[in-house]
Amino acid sequence: MKHLTIIVPDGENNLSSIVGTYKIFTRANAYWKEKSGKELFRIELAGVSKEIDFHEGLFTVRPHTHITAIAKTSLVIIPSLNHNFQSAVKENKLVIEWIEKQYKQGAEIASICTGAFMLASSGLLDGKSCSTHWAVADTFRAMFPKVNLQTDKLITDENGIYTNGGAYSFLNLVIYLVEKYYDRQTAIFCSKVFQIELDRQSQSEFTIFTGQKLHGDDMVQKAQAYIESKLEEKISVEALSSQFAVGRRNFDRRFIKATGNTPGEYAQRVKIESAKKAFETSRKTINEVMYDVGYSDVKAFREVFRKITGMSPLEYRSKYNKNALA
């Protein structure tokens, strides 16, 4: 029998991702037993404290066992943390060392939402792809520059390490893992019982782009402010770099290093974010919004919008603005 360890970290963390993971895997186990006569996983909650409080003591979790009592496991799941990441990493050094050791012994590791901060602290994500909640992307990049952060992705799967996007999208990761470890039929069963959409791969439509501003490069910050103030214009990167008396190649290099985007990509994301807000809150037509954010070619606007959000402008407006359809 395989062994599944659901981590219950010390400090503030997210109860729903622990309970949800436990419930879905328990149900998958029961379904598997009906089919094959035996359970696939022995499921244990493990931590370093006998009891951990949530929501100012309103809820309490008592892990099955201490982390050090598990010599070998097959799959480790790290739940979402609350937002004091540095404190969470300090409080859970023993857990992080244990996770690293288990991976080296052949275990697979999955992190939920901001649990990626614990996983990245182990060094196991260096040079690998990773997702986390889009709202903490800047902080994550600053803390872990060696990790290839991809916040558009809902799930990453690389070398036995899985990560996922934010909040309740952890349910999609758990269904993904159920299919990996059990089979497609069990994943479909669980998706129907818990009413979770199968095969969701992107969190793009939920992202609110604010731009990486925590980098300390004054020239790039001014360039960002300029791009954000000229939504209706088609910005020439050549003209922008000369405005700051910096060569084009050096300008691009500094901009990418600071923000994670090329100047062109950054301008696209700012424009599309503005378009999304217009579709959510106004009755403007697709063409009106397109002109407002500096596009004159419907096909080009549609392609960029879909690339960034995963949806067409019409699909996005229909989903997020019922009034526009009235």
Coordinates of N, CA and C in Angstrom, one line a residue, residues 18 25 37 44 46 79 98 129 133 159 167 182 184 195 215 233 237 241 280 282 295 298 313-314 319-320:
I18 N -6.4 21.5 3.8 CA -6.1 20.2 4.5 C -7.3 19.3 4.5
F25 N -9.3 12.4 -1.2 CA -8.5 11.2 -1.2 C -9.1 10.1 -0.5
G37 N -11.0 -4.1 -4.1 CA -11.0 -4.9 -2.9 C -10.0 -4.4 -1.9
E44 N -2.3 9.8 6.1 CA -2.0 10.4 7.4 C -1.8 11.9 7.4
A46 N 0.2 14.8 9.2 CA 1.5 14.8 10.0 C 2.0 16.2 10.2
P79 N -0.2 22.1 2.4 CA -1.3 22.9 2.2 C -1.0 24.4 2.0
W98 N 12.4 17.5 6.3 CA 11.8 16.2 6.1 C 11.3 16.0 4.7
S129 N 9.7 24.6 -12.8 CA 8.4 25.4 -13.0 C 7.6 25.3 -11.7
H133 N -0.5 31.4 -6.0 CA -1.6 32.4 -6.1 C -1.0 33.6 -6.8
N159 N 9.2 16.5 -12.8 CA 10.1 15.6 -12.0 C 9.5 15.2 -10.6
A167 N -6.0 29.6 -3.9 CA -7.3 29.5 -3.2 C -7.9 28.1 -3.5
Y182 N -4.7 6.9 -9.1 CA -5.7 5.9 -9.2 C -5.9 5.7 -10.7
R184 N -8.4 7.4 -14.5 CA -9.4 8.4 -15.0 C -10.8 8.2 -14.4
Q195 N -18.3 17.8 -7.4 CA -18.6 18.8 -8.3 C -17.5 19.8 -8.6
H215 N 11.0 45.9 -7.3 CA 12.3 45.6 -7.8 C 13.4 46.6 -7.5
E233 N -2.6 54.4 -26.3 CA -1.6 54.6 -27.4 C -0.8 53.3 -27.7
V237 N 8.7 50.7 -28.1 CA 9.7 50.4 -27.0 C 11.0 51.2 -27.4
S241 N 12.7 53.6 -24.7 CA 14.1 53.5 -24.2 C 14.9 54.8 -24.4
E280 N -16.2 43.9 -17.4 CA -16.8 43.5 -16.2 C -17.8 44.6 -15.7
S282 N -18.9 47.8 -17.6 CA -19.5 48.7 -18.5 C -20.3 48.0 -19.5
Y295 N -5.9 49.3 -29.3 CA -5.9 48.4 -30.5 C -6.9 48.9 -31.5
V298 N -9.2 44.1 -34.7 CA -10.0 43.2 -33.9 C -9.4 41.8 -33.7
P313 N -12.7 37.9 -25.9 CA -13.4 39.0 -25.2 C -14.9 38.8 -25.0
L314 N -15.6 38.2 -26.0 CA -17.0 38.0 -25.9 C -17.3 37.0 -24.7
K319 N -19.4 36.0 -19.3 CA -19.2 35.3 -18.0 C -19.2 36.3 -16.8
Y320 N -18.6 37.5 -17.0 CA -18.4 38.4 -15.8 C -19.3 39.6 -15.8

